[in-house]
Tab-separated table of C-alpha atoms and ligand atoms in Angstrom:
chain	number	residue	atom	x	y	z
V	243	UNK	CA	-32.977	27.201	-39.163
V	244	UNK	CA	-36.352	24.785	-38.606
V	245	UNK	CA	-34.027	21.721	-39.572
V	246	UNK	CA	-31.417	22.618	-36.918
V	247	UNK	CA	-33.991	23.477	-34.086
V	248	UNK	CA	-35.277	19.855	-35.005
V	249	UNK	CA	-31.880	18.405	-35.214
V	250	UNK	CA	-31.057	20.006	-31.852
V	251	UNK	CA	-34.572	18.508	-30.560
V	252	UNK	CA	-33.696	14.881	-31.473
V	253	UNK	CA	-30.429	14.899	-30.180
V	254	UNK	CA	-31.928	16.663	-27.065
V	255	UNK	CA	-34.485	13.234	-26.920
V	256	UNK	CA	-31.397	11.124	-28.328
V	257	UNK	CA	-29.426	12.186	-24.815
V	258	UNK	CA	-32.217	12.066	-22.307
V	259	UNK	CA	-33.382	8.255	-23.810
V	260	UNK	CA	-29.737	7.563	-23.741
V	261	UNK	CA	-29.457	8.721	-19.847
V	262	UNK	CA	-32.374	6.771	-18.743
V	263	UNK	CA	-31.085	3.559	-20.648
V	264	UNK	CA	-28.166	4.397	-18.553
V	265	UNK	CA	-30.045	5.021	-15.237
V	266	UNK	CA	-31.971	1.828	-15.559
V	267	UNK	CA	-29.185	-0.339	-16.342
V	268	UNK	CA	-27.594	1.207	-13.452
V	269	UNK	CA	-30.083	1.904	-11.599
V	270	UNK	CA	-32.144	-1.137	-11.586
V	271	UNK	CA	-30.869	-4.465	-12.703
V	272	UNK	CA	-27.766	-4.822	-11.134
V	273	UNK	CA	-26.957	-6.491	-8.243
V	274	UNK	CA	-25.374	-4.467	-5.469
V	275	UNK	CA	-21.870	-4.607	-4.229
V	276	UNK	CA	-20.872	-3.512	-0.666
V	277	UNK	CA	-17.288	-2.279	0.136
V	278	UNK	CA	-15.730	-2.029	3.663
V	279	UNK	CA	-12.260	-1.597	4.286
V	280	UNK	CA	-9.416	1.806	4.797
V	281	UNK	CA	-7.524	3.795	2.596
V	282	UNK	CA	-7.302	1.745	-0.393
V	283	UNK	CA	-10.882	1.386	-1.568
V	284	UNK	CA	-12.289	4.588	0.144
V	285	UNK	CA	-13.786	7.004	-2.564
V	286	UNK	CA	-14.350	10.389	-0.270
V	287	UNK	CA	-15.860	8.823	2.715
V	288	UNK	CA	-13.331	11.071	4.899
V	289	UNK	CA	-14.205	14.229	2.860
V	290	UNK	CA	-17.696	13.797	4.893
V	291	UNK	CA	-15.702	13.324	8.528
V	292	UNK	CA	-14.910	16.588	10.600
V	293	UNK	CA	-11.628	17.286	11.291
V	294	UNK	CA	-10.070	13.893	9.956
V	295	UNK	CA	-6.184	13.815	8.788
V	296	UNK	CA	-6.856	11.155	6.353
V	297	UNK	CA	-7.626	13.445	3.526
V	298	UNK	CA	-7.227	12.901	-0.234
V	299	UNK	CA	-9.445	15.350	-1.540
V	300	UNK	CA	-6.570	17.539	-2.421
V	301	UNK	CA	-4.476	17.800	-5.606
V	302	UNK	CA	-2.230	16.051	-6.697
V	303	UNK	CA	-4.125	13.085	-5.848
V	304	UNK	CA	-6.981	12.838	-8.330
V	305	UNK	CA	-4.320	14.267	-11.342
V	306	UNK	CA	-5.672	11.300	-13.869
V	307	UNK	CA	-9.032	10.931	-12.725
V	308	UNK	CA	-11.502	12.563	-15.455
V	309	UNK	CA	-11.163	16.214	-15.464
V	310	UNK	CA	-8.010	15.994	-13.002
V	311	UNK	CA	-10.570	15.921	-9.668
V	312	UNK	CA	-9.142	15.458	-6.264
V	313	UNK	CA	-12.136	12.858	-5.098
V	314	UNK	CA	-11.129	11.639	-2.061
V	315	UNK	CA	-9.443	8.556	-3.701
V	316	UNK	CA	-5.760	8.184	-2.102
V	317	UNK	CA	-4.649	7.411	-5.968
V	318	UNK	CA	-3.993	9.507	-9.084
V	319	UNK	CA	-7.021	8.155	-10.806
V	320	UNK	CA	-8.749	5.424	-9.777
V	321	UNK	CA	-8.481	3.305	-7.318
V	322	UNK	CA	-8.997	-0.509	-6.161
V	323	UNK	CA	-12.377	-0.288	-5.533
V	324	UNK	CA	-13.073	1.214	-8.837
V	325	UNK	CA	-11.311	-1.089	-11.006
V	326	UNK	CA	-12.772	-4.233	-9.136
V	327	UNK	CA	-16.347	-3.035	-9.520
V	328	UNK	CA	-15.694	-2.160	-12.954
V	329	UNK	CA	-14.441	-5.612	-13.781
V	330	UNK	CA	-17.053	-7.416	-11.702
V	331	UNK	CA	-19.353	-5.504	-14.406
V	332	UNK	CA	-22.406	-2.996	-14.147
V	333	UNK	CA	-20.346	-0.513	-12.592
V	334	UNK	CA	-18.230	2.299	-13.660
V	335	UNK	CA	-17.051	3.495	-10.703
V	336	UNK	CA	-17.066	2.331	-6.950
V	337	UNK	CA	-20.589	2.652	-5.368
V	338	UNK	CA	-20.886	6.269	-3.638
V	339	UNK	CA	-19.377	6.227	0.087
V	340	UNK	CA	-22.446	5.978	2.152
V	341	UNK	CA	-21.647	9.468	3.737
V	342	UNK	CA	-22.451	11.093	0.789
V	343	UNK	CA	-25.596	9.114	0.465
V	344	UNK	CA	-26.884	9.920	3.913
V	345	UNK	CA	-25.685	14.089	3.317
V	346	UNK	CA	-27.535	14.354	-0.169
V	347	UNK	CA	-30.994	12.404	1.207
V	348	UNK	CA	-32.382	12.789	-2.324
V	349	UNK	CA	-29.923	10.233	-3.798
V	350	UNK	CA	-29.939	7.767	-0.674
V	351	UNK	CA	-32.727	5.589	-1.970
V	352	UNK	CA	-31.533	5.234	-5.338
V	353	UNK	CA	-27.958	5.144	-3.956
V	354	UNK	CA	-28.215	1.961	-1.838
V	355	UNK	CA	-29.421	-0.003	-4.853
V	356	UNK	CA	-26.400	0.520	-6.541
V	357	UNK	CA	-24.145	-0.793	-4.135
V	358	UNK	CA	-22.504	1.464	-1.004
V	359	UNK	CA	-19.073	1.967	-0.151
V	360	UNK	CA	-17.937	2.292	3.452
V	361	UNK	CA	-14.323	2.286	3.286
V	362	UNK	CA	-12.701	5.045	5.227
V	363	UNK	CA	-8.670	6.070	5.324
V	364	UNK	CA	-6.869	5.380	8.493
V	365	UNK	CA	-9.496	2.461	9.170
V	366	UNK	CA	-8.297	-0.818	11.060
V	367	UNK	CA	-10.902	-3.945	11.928
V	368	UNK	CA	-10.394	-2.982	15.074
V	369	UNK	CA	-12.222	1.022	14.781
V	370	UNK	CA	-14.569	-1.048	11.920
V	371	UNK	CA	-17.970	-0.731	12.133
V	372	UNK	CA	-20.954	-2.595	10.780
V	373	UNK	CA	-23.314	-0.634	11.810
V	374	UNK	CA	-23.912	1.520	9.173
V	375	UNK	CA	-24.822	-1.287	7.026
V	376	UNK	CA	-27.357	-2.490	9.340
V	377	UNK	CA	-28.852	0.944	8.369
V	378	UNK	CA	-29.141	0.153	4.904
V	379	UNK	CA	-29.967	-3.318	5.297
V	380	UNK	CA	-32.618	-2.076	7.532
V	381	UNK	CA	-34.069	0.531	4.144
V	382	UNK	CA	-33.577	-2.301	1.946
V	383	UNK	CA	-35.687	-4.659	3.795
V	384	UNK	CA	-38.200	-2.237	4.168
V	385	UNK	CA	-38.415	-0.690	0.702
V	386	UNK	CA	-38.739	-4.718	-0.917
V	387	UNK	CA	-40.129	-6.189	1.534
V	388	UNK	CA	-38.599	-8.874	3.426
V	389	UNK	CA	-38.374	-11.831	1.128
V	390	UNK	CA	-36.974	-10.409	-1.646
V	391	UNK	CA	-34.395	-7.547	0.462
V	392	UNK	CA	-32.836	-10.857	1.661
V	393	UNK	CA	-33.118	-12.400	-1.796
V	394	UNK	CA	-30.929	-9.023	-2.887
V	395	UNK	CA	-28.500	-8.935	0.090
V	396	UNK	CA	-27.766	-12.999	-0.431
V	397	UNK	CA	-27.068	-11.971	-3.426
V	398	UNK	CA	-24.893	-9.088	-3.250
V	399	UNK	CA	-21.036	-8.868	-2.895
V	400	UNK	CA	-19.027	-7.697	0.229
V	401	UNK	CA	-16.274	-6.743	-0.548
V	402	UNK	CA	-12.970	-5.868	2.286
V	403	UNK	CA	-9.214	-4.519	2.192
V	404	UNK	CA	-8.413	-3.758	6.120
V	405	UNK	CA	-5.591	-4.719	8.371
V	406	UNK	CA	-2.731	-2.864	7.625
V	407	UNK	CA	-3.515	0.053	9.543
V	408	UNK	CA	-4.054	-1.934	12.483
V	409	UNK	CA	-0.685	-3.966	11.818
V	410	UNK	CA	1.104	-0.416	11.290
V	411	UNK	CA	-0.452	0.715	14.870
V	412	UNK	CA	0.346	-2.674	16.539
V	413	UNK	CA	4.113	-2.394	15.488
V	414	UNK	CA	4.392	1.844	16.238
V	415	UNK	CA	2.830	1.260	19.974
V	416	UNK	CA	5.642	0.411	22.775
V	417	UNK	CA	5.509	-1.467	25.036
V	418	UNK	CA	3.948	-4.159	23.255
V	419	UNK	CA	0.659	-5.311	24.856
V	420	UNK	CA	0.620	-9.063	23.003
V	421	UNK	CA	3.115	-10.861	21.235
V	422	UNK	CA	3.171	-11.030	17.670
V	423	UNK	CA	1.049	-14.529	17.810
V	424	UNK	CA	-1.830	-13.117	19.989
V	425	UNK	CA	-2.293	-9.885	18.180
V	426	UNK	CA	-2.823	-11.932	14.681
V	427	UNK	CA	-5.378	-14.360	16.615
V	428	UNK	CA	-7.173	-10.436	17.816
V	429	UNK	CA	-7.137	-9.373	14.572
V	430	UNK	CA	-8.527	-12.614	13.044
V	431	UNK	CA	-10.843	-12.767	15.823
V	432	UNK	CA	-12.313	-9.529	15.369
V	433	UNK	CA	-12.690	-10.019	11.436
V	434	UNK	CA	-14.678	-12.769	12.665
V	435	UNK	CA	-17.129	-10.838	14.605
V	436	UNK	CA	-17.729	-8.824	11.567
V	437	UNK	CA	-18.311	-11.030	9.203
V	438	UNK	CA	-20.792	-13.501	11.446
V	439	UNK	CA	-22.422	-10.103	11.735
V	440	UNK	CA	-22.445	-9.275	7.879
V	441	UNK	CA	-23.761	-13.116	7.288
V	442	UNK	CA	-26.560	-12.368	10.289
V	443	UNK	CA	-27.521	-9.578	8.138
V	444	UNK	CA	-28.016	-11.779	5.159
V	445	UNK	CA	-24.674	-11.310	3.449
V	446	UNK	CA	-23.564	-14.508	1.464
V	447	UNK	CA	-20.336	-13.541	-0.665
V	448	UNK	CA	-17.555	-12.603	0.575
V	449	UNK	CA	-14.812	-11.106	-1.359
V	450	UNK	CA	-11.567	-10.787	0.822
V	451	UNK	CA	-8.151	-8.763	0.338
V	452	UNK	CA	-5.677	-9.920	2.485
V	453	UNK	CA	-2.830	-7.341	3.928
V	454	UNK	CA	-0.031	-6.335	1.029
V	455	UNK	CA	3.782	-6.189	1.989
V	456	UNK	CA	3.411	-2.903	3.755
V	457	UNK	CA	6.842	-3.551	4.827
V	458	UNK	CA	7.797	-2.428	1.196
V	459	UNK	CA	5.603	0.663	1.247
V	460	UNK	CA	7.574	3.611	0.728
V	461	UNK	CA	7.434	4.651	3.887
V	462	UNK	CA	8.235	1.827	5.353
V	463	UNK	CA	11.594	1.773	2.993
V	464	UNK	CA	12.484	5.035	4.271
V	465	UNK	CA	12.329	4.042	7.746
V	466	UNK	CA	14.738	1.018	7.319
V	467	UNK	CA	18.315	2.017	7.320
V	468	UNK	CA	19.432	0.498	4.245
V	469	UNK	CA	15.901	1.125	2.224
V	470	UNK	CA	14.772	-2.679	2.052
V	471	UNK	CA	11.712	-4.012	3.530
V	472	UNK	CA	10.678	-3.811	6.832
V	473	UNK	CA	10.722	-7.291	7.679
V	474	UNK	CA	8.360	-7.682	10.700
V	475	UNK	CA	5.742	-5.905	9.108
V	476	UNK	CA	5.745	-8.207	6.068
V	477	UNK	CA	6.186	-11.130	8.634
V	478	UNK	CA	2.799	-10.261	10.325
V	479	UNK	CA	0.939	-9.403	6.937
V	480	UNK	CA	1.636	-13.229	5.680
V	481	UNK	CA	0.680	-14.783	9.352
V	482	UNK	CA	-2.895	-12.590	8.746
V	483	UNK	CA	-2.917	-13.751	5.277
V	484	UNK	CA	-2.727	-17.716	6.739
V	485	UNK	CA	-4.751	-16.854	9.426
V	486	UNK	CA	-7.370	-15.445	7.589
V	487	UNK	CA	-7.285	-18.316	5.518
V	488	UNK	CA	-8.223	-20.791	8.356
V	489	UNK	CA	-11.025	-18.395	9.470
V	490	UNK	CA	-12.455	-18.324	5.756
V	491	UNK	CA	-11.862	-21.997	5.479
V	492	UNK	CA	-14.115	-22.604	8.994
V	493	UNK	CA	-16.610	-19.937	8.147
V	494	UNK	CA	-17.625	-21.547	4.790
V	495	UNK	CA	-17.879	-25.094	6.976
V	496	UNK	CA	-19.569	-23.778	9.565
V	497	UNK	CA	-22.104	-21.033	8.158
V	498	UNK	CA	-24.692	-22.779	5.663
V	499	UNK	CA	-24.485	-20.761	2.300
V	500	UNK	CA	-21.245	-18.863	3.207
V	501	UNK	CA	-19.145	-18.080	0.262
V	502	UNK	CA	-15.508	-16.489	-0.674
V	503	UNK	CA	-12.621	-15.679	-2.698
V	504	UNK	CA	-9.590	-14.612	-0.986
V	505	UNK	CA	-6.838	-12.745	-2.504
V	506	UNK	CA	-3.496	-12.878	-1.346
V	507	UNK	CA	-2.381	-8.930	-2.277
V	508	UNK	CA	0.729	-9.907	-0.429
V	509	UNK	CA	1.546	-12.935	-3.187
V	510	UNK	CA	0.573	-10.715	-6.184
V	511	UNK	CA	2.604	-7.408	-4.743
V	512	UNK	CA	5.758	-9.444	-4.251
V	513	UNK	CA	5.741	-10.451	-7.743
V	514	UNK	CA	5.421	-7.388	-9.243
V	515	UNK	CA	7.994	-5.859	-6.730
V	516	UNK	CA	10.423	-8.957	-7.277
V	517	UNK	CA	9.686	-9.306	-11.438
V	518	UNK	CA	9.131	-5.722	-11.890
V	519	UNK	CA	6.810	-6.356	-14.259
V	520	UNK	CA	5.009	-3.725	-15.937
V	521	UNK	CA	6.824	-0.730	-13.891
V	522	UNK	CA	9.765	0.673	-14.114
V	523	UNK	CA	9.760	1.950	-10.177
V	524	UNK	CA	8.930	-0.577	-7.864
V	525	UNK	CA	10.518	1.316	-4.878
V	526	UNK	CA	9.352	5.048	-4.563
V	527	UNK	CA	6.467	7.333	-4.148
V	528	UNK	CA	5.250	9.222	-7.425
V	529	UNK	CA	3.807	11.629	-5.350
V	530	UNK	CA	6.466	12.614	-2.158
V	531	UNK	CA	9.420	14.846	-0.740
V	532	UNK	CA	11.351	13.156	1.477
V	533	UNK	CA	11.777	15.004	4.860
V	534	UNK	CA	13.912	14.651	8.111
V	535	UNK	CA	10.450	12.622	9.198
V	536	UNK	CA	10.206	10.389	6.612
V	537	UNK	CA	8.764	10.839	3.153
V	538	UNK	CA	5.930	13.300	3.090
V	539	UNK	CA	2.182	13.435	2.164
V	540	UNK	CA	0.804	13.713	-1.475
V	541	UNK	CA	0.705	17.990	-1.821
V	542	UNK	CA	0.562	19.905	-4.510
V	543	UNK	CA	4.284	21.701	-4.706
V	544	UNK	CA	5.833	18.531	-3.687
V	545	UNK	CA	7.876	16.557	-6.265
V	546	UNK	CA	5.572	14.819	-8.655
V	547	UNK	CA	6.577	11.927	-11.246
V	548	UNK	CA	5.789	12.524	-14.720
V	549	UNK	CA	5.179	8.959	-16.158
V	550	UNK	CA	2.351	7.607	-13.366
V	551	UNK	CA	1.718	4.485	-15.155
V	552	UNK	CA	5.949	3.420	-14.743
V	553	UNK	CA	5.509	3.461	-10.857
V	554	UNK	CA	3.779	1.238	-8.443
V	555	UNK	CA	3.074	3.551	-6.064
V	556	UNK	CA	1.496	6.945	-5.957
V	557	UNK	CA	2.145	7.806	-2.386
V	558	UNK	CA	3.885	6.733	0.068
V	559	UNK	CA	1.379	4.325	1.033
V	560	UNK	CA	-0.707	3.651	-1.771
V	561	UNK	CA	-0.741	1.798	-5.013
V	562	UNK	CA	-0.870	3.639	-8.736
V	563	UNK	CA	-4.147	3.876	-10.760
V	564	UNK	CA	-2.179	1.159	-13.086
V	565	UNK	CA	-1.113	-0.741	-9.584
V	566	UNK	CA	-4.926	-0.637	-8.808
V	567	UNK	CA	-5.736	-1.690	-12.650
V	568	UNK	CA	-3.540	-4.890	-12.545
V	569	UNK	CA	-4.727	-6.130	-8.901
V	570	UNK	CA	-7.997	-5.714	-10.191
V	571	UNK	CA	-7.685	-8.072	-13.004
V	572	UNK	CA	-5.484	-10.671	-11.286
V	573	UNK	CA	-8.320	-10.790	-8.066
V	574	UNK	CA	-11.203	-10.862	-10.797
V	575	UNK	CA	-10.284	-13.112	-13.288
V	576	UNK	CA	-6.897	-14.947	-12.077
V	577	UNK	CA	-7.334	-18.745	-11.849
V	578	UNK	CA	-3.631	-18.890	-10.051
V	579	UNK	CA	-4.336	-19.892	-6.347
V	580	UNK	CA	-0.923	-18.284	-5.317
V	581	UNK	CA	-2.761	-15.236	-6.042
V	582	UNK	CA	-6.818	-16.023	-5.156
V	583	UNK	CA	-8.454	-18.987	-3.866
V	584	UNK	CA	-10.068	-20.873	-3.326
V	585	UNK	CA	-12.402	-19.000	-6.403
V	586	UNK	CA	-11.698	-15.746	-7.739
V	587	UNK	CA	-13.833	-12.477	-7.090
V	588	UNK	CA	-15.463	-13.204	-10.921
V	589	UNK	CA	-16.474	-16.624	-9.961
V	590	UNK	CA	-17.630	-16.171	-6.377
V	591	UNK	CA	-19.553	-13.042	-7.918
V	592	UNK	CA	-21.544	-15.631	-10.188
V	593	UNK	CA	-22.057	-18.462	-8.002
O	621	NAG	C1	-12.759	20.384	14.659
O	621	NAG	O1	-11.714	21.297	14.948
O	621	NAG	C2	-12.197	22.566	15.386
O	621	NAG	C3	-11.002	23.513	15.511
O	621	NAG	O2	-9.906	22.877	16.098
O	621	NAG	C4	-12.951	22.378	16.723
O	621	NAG	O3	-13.467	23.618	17.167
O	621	NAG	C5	-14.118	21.392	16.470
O	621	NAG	O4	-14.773	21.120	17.707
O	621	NAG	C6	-13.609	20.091	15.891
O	621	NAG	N1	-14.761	19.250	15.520
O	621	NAG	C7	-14.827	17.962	15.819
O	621	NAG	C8	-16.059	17.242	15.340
O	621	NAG	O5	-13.953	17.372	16.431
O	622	NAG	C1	-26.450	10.980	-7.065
O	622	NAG	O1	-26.464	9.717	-7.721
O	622	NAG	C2	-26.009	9.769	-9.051
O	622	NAG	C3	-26.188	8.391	-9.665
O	622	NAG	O2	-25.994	7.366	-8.746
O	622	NAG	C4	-24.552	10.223	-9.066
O	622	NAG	O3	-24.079	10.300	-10.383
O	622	NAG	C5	-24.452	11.594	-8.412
O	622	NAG	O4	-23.092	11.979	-8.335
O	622	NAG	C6	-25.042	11.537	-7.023
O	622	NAG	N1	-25.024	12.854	-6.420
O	622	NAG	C7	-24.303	13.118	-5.337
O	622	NAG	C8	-24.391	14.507	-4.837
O	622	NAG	O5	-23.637	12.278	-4.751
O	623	NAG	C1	-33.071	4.211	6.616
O	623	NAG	O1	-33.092	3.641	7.902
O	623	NAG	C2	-32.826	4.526	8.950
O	623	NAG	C3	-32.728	3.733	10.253
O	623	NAG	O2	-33.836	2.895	10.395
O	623	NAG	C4	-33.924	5.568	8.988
O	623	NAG	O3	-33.644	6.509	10.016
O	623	NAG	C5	-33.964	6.287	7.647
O	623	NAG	O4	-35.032	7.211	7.620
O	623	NAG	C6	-34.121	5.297	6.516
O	623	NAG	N1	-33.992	6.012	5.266
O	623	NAG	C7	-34.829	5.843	4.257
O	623	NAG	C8	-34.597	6.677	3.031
O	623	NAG	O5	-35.752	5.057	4.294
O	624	NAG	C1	-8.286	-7.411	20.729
O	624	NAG	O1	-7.463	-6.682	21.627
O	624	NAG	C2	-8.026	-5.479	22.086
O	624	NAG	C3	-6.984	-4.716	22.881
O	624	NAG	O2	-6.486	-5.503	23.927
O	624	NAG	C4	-9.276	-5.806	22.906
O	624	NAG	O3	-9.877	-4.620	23.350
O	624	NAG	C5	-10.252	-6.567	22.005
O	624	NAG	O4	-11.381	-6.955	22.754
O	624	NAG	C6	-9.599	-7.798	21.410
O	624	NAG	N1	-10.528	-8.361	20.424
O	624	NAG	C7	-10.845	-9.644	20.410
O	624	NAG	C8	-11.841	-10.042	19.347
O	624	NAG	O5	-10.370	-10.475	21.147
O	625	NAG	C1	19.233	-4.215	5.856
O	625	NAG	O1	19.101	-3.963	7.246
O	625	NAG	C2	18.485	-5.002	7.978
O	625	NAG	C3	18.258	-4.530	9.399
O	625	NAG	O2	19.332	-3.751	9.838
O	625	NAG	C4	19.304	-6.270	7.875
O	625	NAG	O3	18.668	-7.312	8.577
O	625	NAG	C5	19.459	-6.655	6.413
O	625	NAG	O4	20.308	-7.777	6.286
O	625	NAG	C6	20.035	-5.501	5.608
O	625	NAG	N1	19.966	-5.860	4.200
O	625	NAG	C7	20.893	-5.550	3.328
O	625	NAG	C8	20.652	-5.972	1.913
O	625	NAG	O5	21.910	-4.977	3.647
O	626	NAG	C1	-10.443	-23.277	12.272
O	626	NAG	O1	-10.865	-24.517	12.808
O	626	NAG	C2	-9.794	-25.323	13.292
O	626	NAG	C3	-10.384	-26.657	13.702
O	626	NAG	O2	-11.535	-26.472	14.480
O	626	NAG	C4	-9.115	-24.599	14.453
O	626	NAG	O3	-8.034	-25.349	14.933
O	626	NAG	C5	-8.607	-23.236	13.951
O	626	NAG	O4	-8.053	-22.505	15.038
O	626	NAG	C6	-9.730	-22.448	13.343
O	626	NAG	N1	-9.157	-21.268	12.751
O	626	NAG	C7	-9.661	-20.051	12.949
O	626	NAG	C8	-8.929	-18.924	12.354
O	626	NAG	O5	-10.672	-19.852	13.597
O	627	NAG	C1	2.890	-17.143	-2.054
O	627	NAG	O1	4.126	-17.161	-2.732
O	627	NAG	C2	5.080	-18.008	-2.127
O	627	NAG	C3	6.416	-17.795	-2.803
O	627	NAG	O2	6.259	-17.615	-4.177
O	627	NAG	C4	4.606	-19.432	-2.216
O	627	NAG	O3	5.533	-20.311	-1.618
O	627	NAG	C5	3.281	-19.538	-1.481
O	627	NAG	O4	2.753	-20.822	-1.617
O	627	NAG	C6	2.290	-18.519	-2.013
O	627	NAG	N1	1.140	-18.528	-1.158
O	627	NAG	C7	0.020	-19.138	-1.492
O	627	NAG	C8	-1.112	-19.061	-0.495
O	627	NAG	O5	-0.117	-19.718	-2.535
């Protein structure tokens, strides 16, 4: 009896030593990573936002993810910001979405030195705000002081995946209120202003996602009348991608200590659509019933794949847990500049 209460004791001391290793590790030595961007990297920001649509927190998204938990994530398990920050090392999840932070005010300190995650479904650059970084910049500074919170924010990784909501809204509004050419230089215009606001924060590294082929989202397939690609909205994703390109390129001339890696999602989606490689569906939603509208959202007692891992997309939007997995790797660690250049995310997180 004595020799199990004891047994029971040490493993009690066993877990809590083993949590704190954890905590501090976590907790303390690594270096934050920032994340700002829509649908695809957020992880339950909108579960915080009154009366928004863009909801994932709902089954069967979540289906994979550890004890089957609808989280927010637009994915059956994780998603892109997860298996980038889990790559980039330290992490094992995506930072916590900075609503959640600010509702539970115990965790916020603690929180913000472990990275924050801003993403939110449905945004575009042009709703994207800055300003609730500035916030946290602002606690940083004045919990380190100010020579080393800069020290941490140059430092630190910002990480973005936004555009194709605002490409999506561009090509759905009639009449047209700029041509093609003009809305790509808005749109690269106004990533500008974000960014020269990040670096005016002290933000140094800059880890870029350029806009996939939405054209060859489901949705989009369903809405062309022989199921191939939308071509305009591909069109306009590679003109950002170029664009984008040239504003990186200018950036890193013209801002001392400016650094990035730029992934071209649009590159590394084609291939897997055109090579198939590693799925078996490269076409349809796991998650979807098609409708009179168009394909619908991801509910439970709508039809459901049973093999996740053979399709590239969950929804009719959004890429597979495995999708998100192979992205991940190629953006971390590919040395390919078809698919990230002019360093990859690993590198630029090291230099
Ligand atoms: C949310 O919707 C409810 C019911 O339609 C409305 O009463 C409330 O004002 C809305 N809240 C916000 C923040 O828009
Ligand atoms: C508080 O932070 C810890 C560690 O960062 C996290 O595991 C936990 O889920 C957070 N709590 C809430 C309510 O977000
Ligand atoms: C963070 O900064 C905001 C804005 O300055 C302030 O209102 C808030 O109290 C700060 N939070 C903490 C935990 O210091
Ligand atoms: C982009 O276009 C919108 C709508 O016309 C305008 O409000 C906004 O100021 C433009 N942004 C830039 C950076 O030019
Ligand atoms: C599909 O439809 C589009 C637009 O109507 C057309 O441009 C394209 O050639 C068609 N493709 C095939 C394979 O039929
Ligand atoms: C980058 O700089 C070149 C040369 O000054 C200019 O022509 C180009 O428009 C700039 N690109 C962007 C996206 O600002
Ligand atoms: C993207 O792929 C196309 C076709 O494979 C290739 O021509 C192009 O150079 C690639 N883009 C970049 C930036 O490498």
């Amino acid at each position: 009896m004595e020799s199990r209460t004891q047994k029971h004791a040490l493993l009690v001391i066993y877990v809590v030593v083993l949590s704190i290793l954890t905590t501090s590790t976590n907790g303390g030595t690594i270096v934050p990573i920032f994340i700002f961007g829509d649908s695809t990297l957020d992880v339950g920001t909108n579960n915080h936002v009154a009366n928004c649509s863009s909801r994932a927190d709902h089954p069967y998204n979540g289906i994979d993810y550890p004890g089957s938990q609808a989280t927010g994530r637009f994915s059956n398990g994780l998603n892109t910001a997860d298996t980038i920050v889990q790559l980039l090392g330290g992490y094992d999840l995506s930072p916590l979405p900075y609503l959640s932070l600010v509702e539970d005010g115990s965790n916020f300190t603690r929180g913000i030195f472990n990275g924050v995650n801003f993403a939110s479904g449905g945004a575009g650059l042009g709703k994207l705000t800055v300003q609730q970084f500035a916030t946290v910049q602002g606690n940083i500074t004045a919990l380190l002081g100010k020579s080393k919170g800069d020290c941490l924010l140059q430092k630190s990784m910002y990480i973005f995946s936004v555009g194709s909501n605002d490409i999506m809204e561009y090509s759905l509004t009639y009449p047209r209120i700029m041509t093609p050419e003009q809305f790509v230089i808005n749109l690269t215009d106004t990533y500008a202003i974000h960014l020269k606001n990040l670096y005016s924060m002290g933000a140094r590294k800059f880890g870029i996602l350029s806009i996939p082929p939405i054209g060859c989202c489901p949705a989009a397939r369903f809405a062309s009348p022989n199921g191939t690609c939308i071509n305009e909205l591909n069109d306009l994703a590679r003109a950002c991608h170029a664009s984008f390109e040239s504003l990186m390129k200018n950036m890193s001339c013209t801002l001392e200590g400016f650094k990035y890696s730029l992934a071209n999602t649009y590159n590394m989606t084609m291939s897997v659509i055109n090579q198939k490689i590693g799925f078996k569906d490269v076409v349809s939603a796991c998650c979807a019933d098609n409708s009179p509208f168009g394909l619908s959202e991801c509910l439970k007692g709508v039809h459901l794949c049973k093999y996740r891992d053979d399709y590239l997309f969950w929804d009719k939007f959004h890429p597979t847990q495995k999708a998100s997995k192979l992205a991940a790797a190629v953006v971390v660690s590919s040395q390919d500049p078809a698919f990230v250049s002019p360093i990859n995310f690993g590198s630029l997180r090291k230099a």
